[in-house]
Amino acid sequence: MKLLRYLALAVMGVTAPHVQAQTPAASSSEILLQLKKLNVTGSVLYIAAHPDDENTRLLAYLASERKLRTGYLSLTRGDGGQNLIGKEQGEMLGLIRTQELLAARRTDGAEQFFSRAFDFGFSKNPQETFTFWNKGLVLSDVVWVIRNFKPDVIICRFPTTGEGGHGHHTASAILAEEAFKIAGDPRWFPEQLQYTQVWQPKRIFWNTFNFGGLNTTSESQMKIDVGGYNQLLGKSYGEIAAASRSNHKSQGFGSASTRGESFEYFKQLAGSSAKKDLFDGINTSWSRIPGGTAIQAAISKIIAQYNIQAPERSIPQLVAVYRQLQSLSEKNPETHYWKTQKEKELKAIILDCAGIWMEAAATDYKVMPGASIPVNTQIILRKKAAVELEQLVYAASDTAMQLQLKPNQLYAFKHADAVPVSQAYSTPYWLQQPHNTGAFIVDDQLMIGKAENGPALSEQVHLKIDGVRIDYEIPVVYKYTDPVKGEVYRPLEVLPPLTINLPEAVNVFRNGKGRVLSLTVKANKPDVNGRLSVTASGGWYADVEQPEIHLKSAGDEAIIQVYVEPVAGVPSSELKASVRIDGNSYEKSIRRIDYEHIPAQFTLSSATTRLVSIDMYKSGNNIGYIAGAGDEIPSCLQQVGYKVTMLNDDMIEQGDLSAYDAIVTGVRAYNTNPKMQQHYKALMNYVKKGGNLIVQYNTNNRISSVPVDIGPYPFTITRDRVTDEHAAVTFLRPDHAVFHFPNEITQADFDGWIQERGIYFATDSLNKYTKVLSMADPKENAQDGSLLIKAYGRGNFVYAGLAFFRELPAGVPGAYRLFANLLGLPVHEKR
């Protein structure tokens, strides 16, 4: 046999690793549940706007009690929200929340889908939402998902009438209702029909709710008890829901389990009438498919005879059902759909019944196009069953084997997987091109709706099980053993030979002065030798003193100094970097995300940085910073010349705070640091003695409250905000020092702000604080809680709901100047 020269046959005992934590082996009771699901042909699609909008208890109930194919379509990836666990914002936050949603779906048993809509931040109404989202484009995505998922029933989380609060919420319901009406009409989005077929769901509901002080439920509505207990899983649906929702860690949505009856309410919006149940009159048995009645009877017999202590005894009958599925005619699109879906389910059940475990593990987590990487493919049959390894196909090479697998023996095949020269670099498909304000750009129709990319490399395993060939695909992954975490898996990455990382996405230069930027060039393979070049647009000066790159080993890095200087009259520029190797130019930058609760994530993009020249003066230099949930303000302040010291709890309690001209608390510091109450006295004494304390926004809601004192006098943090970044700003106290020292602040300083003016404004019922700004979203009353200032002792206390955490990293000049004025508020005479 051709593979013998590559074959290393190992026979040993083995314990199941954490493998592919995304698809762990099923227990015998879980196999029985999957068999029961195999006998149901109904489907339901839940639609809302964001990660966390979904009703996880209802999803768990539909997936495991009703045994329906269940999906959640989140229109966005949550890119515009806040981050409780780190500094990531925008697209990087969307990456985190995508993985958190996938973890939630692995918990509750549903599937995950997305549209191309970009979460641009909080929106107060659907009209504003659709000024950013291309409504027709997002509608086409919803129709596309419906036509492919083919739900019998659609459920909206929110209504079209606005009770959901967020404009995205209302927009999601509007789009769901419109898509319900047109998904079955071939005149709508006909370009999709070369890949799929039209589909008309039977009915659509609104899942009414009672939370946030608003009760939209009614006893006149359809209601269903979803609080049951699933003996096969050993959990109630309330317990499953809590575990699912607790995956949303970047939002701080850890949830407590619920047990006992729990009703969900539904208002029907359109479709055939239903009185008692979501699926009234809808056939969810195999009889809906021509030739399906015999399959129903065969699966029912397998369930009746299933031996929970010996699942492998069901394999012959399961293989017989597989052959029945293969013989179904696909002339009917619905038959093709259910045949494809049930084959996928059945193949997984057969693997679990046989106790078959398969893995393809590479020796490194990265590989270059055109290169090859050693891979160890392992297979073990852990139950007594007739299984033959017929073929192993990797990197377009197929190898005949005809190897009869012996129970509980681990077979290992060492070989090299080649990566095609044409292989694209790994990066999330929706981030391969720069997105616009409201949507990601995805040119491949077949990728739209998918939660994430497929594996960079995969291998085909052809098994003959009980005499019938069944084909499987396994991803090539990388694994290693961590001394604390144990066995750790990560996806295989296809990368360029090197990456070039610039220090920040935006680099700020103060008062026309040049400075040195440090670029990091990292080798992804041995012996990288090249030359770095940089260019700056708009006439800005950029020079590399030592451009030659010599990196001996994969993983080696070189720090290259680039001197950059603004040019008068050109407020911004773009710096591009590239390295030329053997006539080829490489210009990719990499950004990585590493959290324990999700797989390693990264993006590749052009090695560019925006350069911004700001005319700004500062008073004081030494800034103390108390970290919160995570933001980029410290590095932003360092860019414009401040010395920033990160203050830990001991430094606050025992250190000399008078050394700092100002102290700033990071976003949500009072939500995330339980010792802030303990620090209250020290911080107030600091202010009394002449210091400036600037407190950035905190939240005060059911998820993240503020149980501590913040300022010298009480004030209340609200959910008020101004989401229009262009909203007019009124100076309530134009004579206040905050507008004059050390920078003169004018209306022009509020130009160019991004996403919003501010969030979580404050109210001051005792009128102890000075309110210096007023602003309003369109057609709303003016709000004056974005910036509260109080002279206290010789110093000043500030509560800032203004979105500095977004504006400074974006290089907004006016935000820098105003923040500098807050840091430099004048010391008062001793009172």
Coordinates of C-alpha atoms in Angstrom, one line a residue, residues 65-462:
E65 CA -37.5 18.8 24.3
R66 CA -39.2 19.3 20.9
K67 CA -36.1 17.9 19.1
L68 CA -36.4 20.5 16.3
R69 CA -33.6 21.8 14.2
T70 CA -33.1 25.1 16.0
G71 CA -31.2 28.1 14.8
Y72 CA -30.4 31.7 16.0
L73 CA -29.9 34.4 13.5
S74 CA -28.1 37.4 15.1
L75 CA -28.1 40.2 12.6
T76 CA -24.8 41.6 14.1
R77 CA -21.8 40.3 15.9
G78 CA -22.1 42.8 18.8
D79 CA -19.2 44.9 17.4
G80 CA -20.5 48.2 18.8
G81 CA -21.0 47.2 22.4
Q82 CA -18.8 47.6 25.5
N83 CA -16.3 45.0 26.7
L84 CA -16.2 43.9 30.3
I85 CA -13.2 41.7 30.0
G86 CA -10.6 43.6 28.0
K87 CA -9.7 46.5 25.7
E88 CA -11.1 45.1 22.4
Q89 CA -13.6 47.3 20.6
G90 CA -15.3 47.2 17.2
E91 CA -14.4 44.3 14.9
M92 CA -12.2 42.6 17.6
L93 CA -15.0 42.7 20.1
G94 CA -17.2 41.2 17.4
L95 CA -14.7 38.3 17.1
I96 CA -15.0 37.7 20.8
R97 CA -18.8 37.8 20.8
T98 CA -19.0 35.5 17.8
Q99 CA -17.1 32.8 19.7
E100 CA -19.1 33.4 22.8
L101 CA -22.3 32.8 20.8
L102 CA -20.9 29.6 19.3
A103 CA -20.1 28.4 22.8
A104 CA -23.6 29.3 23.8
R105 CA -25.0 27.3 20.9
R106 CA -22.9 24.3 21.8
T107 CA -24.4 24.5 25.2
D108 CA -28.1 24.9 24.3
G109 CA -28.1 22.7 21.1
A110 CA -29.0 25.4 18.6
E111 CA -27.1 26.6 15.5
Q112 CA -25.7 30.1 14.9
F113 CA -26.0 32.4 11.9
F114 CA -25.2 36.0 11.2
S115 CA -26.0 38.7 8.6
R116 CA -23.5 41.2 7.2
A117 CA -24.9 44.0 9.4
F118 CA -22.2 45.8 11.4
D119 CA -23.1 46.9 14.9
F120 CA -22.3 50.6 14.8
G121 CA -23.4 51.2 18.4
F122 CA -26.6 52.0 20.2
S123 CA -29.5 53.2 18.1
K124 CA -32.7 54.7 19.5
N125 CA -35.0 53.9 16.7
P126 CA -35.1 51.8 13.5
Q127 CA -35.1 54.9 11.2
E128 CA -31.6 55.7 12.6
T129 CA -30.6 52.1 12.3
F130 CA -31.5 51.9 8.6
T131 CA -29.5 55.1 7.9
F132 CA -26.4 53.0 8.7
W133 CA -27.6 49.6 7.6
N134 CA -28.4 49.1 3.9
K135 CA -31.8 47.7 4.6
G136 CA -32.0 45.9 1.3
L137 CA -28.7 44.2 1.8
V138 CA -29.5 43.0 5.4
L139 CA -33.0 41.9 4.2
S140 CA -31.3 39.8 1.5
D141 CA -29.2 38.1 4.2
V142 CA -32.2 37.3 6.3
V143 CA -34.0 35.8 3.2
W144 CA -30.8 33.9 2.4
V145 CA -30.6 32.3 5.8
I146 CA -34.3 31.4 5.7
R147 CA -34.0 29.9 2.2
N148 CA -31.1 27.7 3.4
F149 CA -32.2 26.8 6.9
K150 CA -35.8 26.3 5.8
P151 CA -37.6 26.9 9.1
D152 CA -41.2 25.9 9.5
V153 CA -41.6 28.6 12.1
I154 CA -39.8 31.9 12.7
I155 CA -39.7 33.6 16.2
C156 CA -38.7 37.2 16.7
R157 CA -37.3 38.3 20.1
F158 CA -38.6 41.9 19.6
P159 CA -41.7 43.6 18.1
T160 CA -41.8 46.1 15.2
T161 CA -43.5 48.6 17.5
G162 CA -40.5 49.6 19.5
E163 CA -40.9 48.0 22.9
G164 CA -37.5 46.4 22.5
G165 CA -35.9 49.8 23.1
H166 CA -32.8 49.5 21.0
G167 CA -33.3 50.6 17.3
H168 CA -31.4 47.5 16.2
H169 CA -34.0 45.3 18.1
T170 CA -36.9 46.9 16.3
A171 CA -35.1 46.7 13.0
S172 CA -34.5 43.0 13.4
A173 CA -38.2 42.4 13.8
I174 CA -39.1 44.6 10.8
L175 CA -36.6 42.6 8.7
A176 CA -37.8 39.3 10.0
E177 CA -41.4 40.1 9.1
E178 CA -40.5 41.3 5.7
A179 CA -38.3 38.3 5.0
F180 CA -41.1 36.0 6.1
K181 CA -43.3 37.5 3.4
I182 CA -40.9 37.4 0.5
A183 CA -38.6 34.4 1.1
G184 CA -40.9 32.2 -0.9
D185 CA -41.1 34.6 -3.8
P186 CA -38.6 34.0 -6.6
R187 CA -38.9 37.6 -7.7
W188 CA -37.0 38.7 -4.6
F189 CA -33.2 38.3 -4.7
P190 CA -33.2 35.9 -7.7
E191 CA -29.4 35.8 -7.7
Q192 CA -29.6 33.6 -4.6
L193 CA -31.5 30.9 -6.5
Q194 CA -28.5 29.6 -8.4
Y195 CA -27.4 28.2 -5.0
T196 CA -30.6 27.5 -3.1
Q197 CA -34.4 27.4 -3.5
V198 CA -37.2 29.7 -2.3
W199 CA -38.8 28.7 1.0
Q200 CA -42.0 29.9 2.7
P201 CA -42.2 29.3 6.5
K202 CA -45.6 28.4 7.9
R203 CA -45.9 31.2 10.5
I204 CA -44.0 33.8 12.4
F205 CA -44.3 34.8 16.1
W206 CA -43.1 37.4 18.5
N207 CA -41.7 35.9 21.7
T208 CA -43.2 38.5 24.1
F209 CA -41.3 39.3 27.3
N210 CA -41.4 40.6 30.8
F211 CA -38.1 42.2 31.7
G212 CA -36.5 45.6 32.2
G213 CA -39.7 46.8 33.9
L214 CA -41.7 46.2 30.7
N215 CA -44.3 43.4 30.5
T216 CA -45.6 42.6 27.0
T217 CA -47.0 39.2 27.9
S218 CA -50.7 38.5 28.2
E219 CA -52.7 35.4 29.3
S220 CA -54.6 35.8 26.0
Q221 CA -51.4 34.9 24.1
M222 CA -50.2 31.4 23.4
K223 CA -48.0 30.2 26.2
I224 CA -45.7 27.2 26.6
D225 CA -44.0 25.8 29.7
V226 CA -40.3 25.6 28.8
G227 CA -39.1 24.9 32.3
G228 CA -39.0 21.1 32.0
Y229 CA -36.3 18.6 33.0
N230 CA -34.5 16.5 30.4
Q231 CA -33.6 13.2 32.0
L232 CA -31.2 12.2 29.2
L233 CA -29.2 15.4 29.7
G234 CA -29.6 15.5 33.5
K235 CA -30.6 19.1 33.4
S236 CA -33.6 21.4 33.3
Y237 CA -33.9 23.8 30.4
G238 CA -33.4 26.6 32.9
E239 CA -30.1 25.1 33.9
I240 CA -29.0 24.7 30.3
A241 CA -30.1 28.3 29.5
A242 CA -28.0 29.7 32.4
A243 CA -24.9 27.8 31.3
S244 CA -25.5 29.0 27.7
R245 CA -26.0 32.6 28.6
S246 CA -23.0 32.6 30.9
N247 CA -20.8 32.2 27.9
H248 CA -21.4 35.9 27.1
K249 CA -18.5 36.9 29.4
S250 CA -17.5 40.0 27.5
Q251 CA -20.9 41.4 28.5
G252 CA -20.9 40.1 32.1
F253 CA -23.9 37.9 31.6
G254 CA -23.2 35.2 34.1
S255 CA -26.6 33.8 34.9
A256 CA -28.2 31.7 37.7
S257 CA -30.0 28.5 36.9
T258 CA -33.7 28.3 37.2
R259 CA -35.8 25.2 37.9
G260 CA -39.5 24.4 37.7
E261 CA -42.2 25.5 35.4
S262 CA -41.5 28.6 33.3
F263 CA -43.8 30.0 30.7
E264 CA -42.9 31.7 27.4
Y265 CA -45.5 33.7 25.6
F266 CA -46.1 34.2 21.9
K267 CA -48.0 36.6 19.7
Q268 CA -48.6 35.4 16.2
L269 CA -47.6 37.9 13.5
A270 CA -48.5 36.2 10.3
G271 CA -49.0 32.8 8.6
S272 CA -51.4 30.0 9.2
S273 CA -53.3 30.3 12.4
A274 CA -52.0 28.5 15.5
K275 CA -53.9 28.4 18.8
K276 CA -52.2 26.0 21.2
D277 CA -48.7 25.4 19.9
L278 CA -46.1 26.9 17.7
F279 CA -46.3 23.9 15.4
D280 CA -50.1 23.4 15.3
G281 CA -50.9 21.4 12.1
I282 CA -47.2 21.3 10.9
N283 CA -46.0 17.8 10.0
T284 CA -42.6 17.2 11.7
S285 CA -42.5 13.5 11.0
W286 CA -40.7 11.8 8.1
S287 CA -44.0 11.4 6.3
R288 CA -43.6 15.0 5.0
I289 CA -41.0 13.6 2.6
P290 CA -41.8 11.1 -0.2
G291 CA -40.4 7.7 0.9
G292 CA -39.9 8.9 4.5
T293 CA -42.5 6.8 6.3
A294 CA -40.2 3.7 6.1
I295 CA -37.3 5.7 7.5
Q296 CA -39.5 6.8 10.4
A297 CA -40.5 3.2 11.2
A298 CA -36.8 2.1 11.1
I299 CA -35.6 4.8 13.4
S300 CA -38.5 4.2 15.8
K301 CA -37.5 0.5 16.0
I302 CA -33.9 1.5 16.7
I303 CA -35.0 3.7 19.5
A304 CA -37.2 1.0 21.0
Q305 CA -34.4 -1.5 20.9
Y306 CA -31.6 0.8 21.9
N307 CA -29.3 -0.6 24.6
I308 CA -27.9 2.2 26.6
Q309 CA -25.0 0.0 27.8
A310 CA -24.1 -1.2 24.3
P311 CA -24.9 1.6 21.8
E312 CA -22.7 -0.3 19.2
R313 CA -25.5 -2.9 18.8
S314 CA -27.5 -0.3 17.0
I315 CA -24.9 0.3 14.3
P316 CA -26.2 -2.3 11.7
Q317 CA -29.7 -0.8 11.8
L318 CA -28.3 2.8 11.7
V319 CA -26.2 1.9 8.7
A320 CA -29.4 0.4 7.1
V321 CA -31.1 3.8 7.7
Y322 CA -28.1 5.5 6.1
R323 CA -28.6 3.4 3.0
Q324 CA -32.3 4.3 2.9
L325 CA -31.4 8.0 3.1
Q326 CA -29.0 7.5 0.2
S327 CA -31.8 6.0 -1.9
L328 CA -34.2 8.9 -1.5
S329 CA -34.9 10.9 -4.6
E330 CA -33.8 14.5 -4.5
K331 CA -36.2 15.9 -7.0
N332 CA -38.1 17.6 -4.2
P333 CA -36.0 20.5 -2.7
E334 CA -37.4 19.7 0.8
T335 CA -36.3 16.1 0.4
H336 CA -32.8 17.2 -0.5
Y337 CA -32.7 19.5 2.5
W338 CA -33.8 16.9 5.0
K339 CA -31.7 14.1 3.4
T340 CA -28.6 16.3 3.7
Q341 CA -29.4 17.4 7.3
K342 CA -30.3 13.9 8.5
E343 CA -27.2 12.3 6.9
K344 CA -25.1 14.7 8.8
E345 CA -26.9 13.8 12.1
L346 CA -26.8 10.1 11.4
K347 CA -23.1 10.0 10.6
A348 CA -22.3 11.6 13.9
I349 CA -24.6 9.1 15.7
I350 CA -22.8 6.2 14.1
L351 CA -19.4 7.5 15.1
D352 CA -20.6 7.9 18.7
C353 CA -22.2 4.5 18.9
A354 CA -18.9 2.9 17.7
G355 CA -16.8 5.1 20.0
I356 CA -14.8 6.3 17.0
W357 CA -12.4 9.2 17.7
M358 CA -10.4 10.8 15.0
E359 CA -7.9 13.7 15.0
A360 CA -5.4 15.3 12.6
A361 CA -2.9 17.2 14.6
A362 CA -0.2 19.4 13.0
T363 CA 3.2 19.9 14.6
D364 CA 2.8 23.7 14.5
Y365 CA -0.1 26.1 14.6
K366 CA 1.0 28.0 11.5
V367 CA 1.9 27.1 7.9
M368 CA 2.6 29.2 4.8
P369 CA 1.0 28.8 1.4
G370 CA 3.0 26.5 -0.8
A371 CA 4.6 24.8 2.2
S372 CA 3.9 21.5 3.9
I373 CA 3.4 20.6 7.5
P374 CA 3.8 17.3 9.4
V375 CA 0.5 15.9 10.6
N376 CA -0.3 13.0 12.9
T377 CA -3.7 11.5 12.1
Q378 CA -5.0 9.3 14.8
I379 CA -8.0 7.0 14.8
I380 CA -9.4 4.7 17.5
L381 CA -12.4 2.4 17.5
R382 CA -13.4 2.0 21.2
K383 CA -16.3 -0.4 20.8
K384 CA -16.6 -3.7 19.1
A385 CA -17.9 -3.0 15.6
A386 CA -17.2 -3.9 12.0
V387 CA -15.2 -0.8 10.9
E388 CA -12.6 -0.7 8.1
L389 CA -10.4 2.3 7.4
E390 CA -10.7 2.3 3.6
Q391 CA -9.0 5.5 2.6
L392 CA -7.3 8.5 4.1
V393 CA -7.3 11.6 1.9
Y394 CA -5.1 14.6 2.6
A395 CA -3.8 17.4 0.6
A396 CA -5.4 16.0 -2.6
S397 CA -3.6 12.7 -2.1
D398 CA -5.7 9.6 -1.6
T399 CA -4.4 6.5 -0.1
A400 CA -6.0 3.1 -0.2
M401 CA -5.8 1.2 3.1
Q402 CA -8.4 -1.5 3.7
L403 CA -7.3 -1.6 7.3
Q404 CA -9.7 -3.5 9.6
L405 CA -9.7 -1.5 12.9
K406 CA -9.3 -3.5 16.1
P407 CA -11.2 -2.3 19.2
N408 CA -9.4 0.0 21.5
Q409 CA -6.2 0.2 19.5
L410 CA -4.9 3.6 18.5
Y411 CA -3.7 3.9 14.9
A412 CA -1.4 6.8 14.0
F413 CA -0.5 7.9 10.5
K414 CA 2.3 10.4 10.1
H415 CA 2.5 12.3 6.9
A416 CA 2.9 15.8 5.5
D417 CA -0.1 17.9 4.4
A418 CA 0.8 20.3 1.6
V419 CA -0.8 23.8 1.5
P420 CA -1.6 25.0 -2.1
V421 CA 0.3 28.0 -3.2
S422 CA -3.1 29.6 -4.0
Q423 CA -4.3 29.1 -0.4
A424 CA -5.7 32.3 1.1
Y425 CA -4.3 33.6 4.4
S426 CA -6.4 32.8 7.4
T427 CA -8.6 35.7 8.5
P428 CA -12.3 35.8 9.4
Y429 CA -14.1 35.9 6.1
W430 CA -16.2 39.0 7.0
L431 CA -13.0 41.0 7.8
Q432 CA -11.1 40.2 4.6
Q433 CA -12.0 43.6 3.3
P434 CA -12.5 46.9 5.2
H435 CA -16.2 47.2 6.1
N436 CA -18.3 50.3 5.7
T437 CA -20.3 52.0 8.5
G438 CA -23.2 49.6 8.4
A439 CA -22.1 46.3 6.8
F440 CA -19.3 43.9 6.3
I441 CA -18.3 43.3 2.6
V442 CA -18.5 39.6 1.7
D443 CA -18.3 38.8 -2.0
D444 CA -18.8 35.0 -1.7
Q445 CA -22.6 34.4 -1.5
L446 CA -22.0 31.0 0.0
M447 CA -20.2 32.4 3.0
I448 CA -23.0 34.8 4.0
G449 CA -24.8 33.7 7.1
K450 CA -22.0 31.5 8.4
A451 CA -20.7 32.0 11.9
E452 CA -17.0 31.6 11.0
N453 CA -14.6 30.2 8.5
G454 CA -14.2 26.5 7.8
P455 CA -10.9 24.9 8.8
A456 CA -7.8 26.0 6.9
L457 CA -6.9 22.4 6.1
S458 CA -8.9 19.2 6.5
E459 CA -8.6 15.5 5.8
Q460 CA -11.1 13.0 4.4
V461 CA -11.5 9.7 6.2
H462 CA -13.4 7.0 4.3

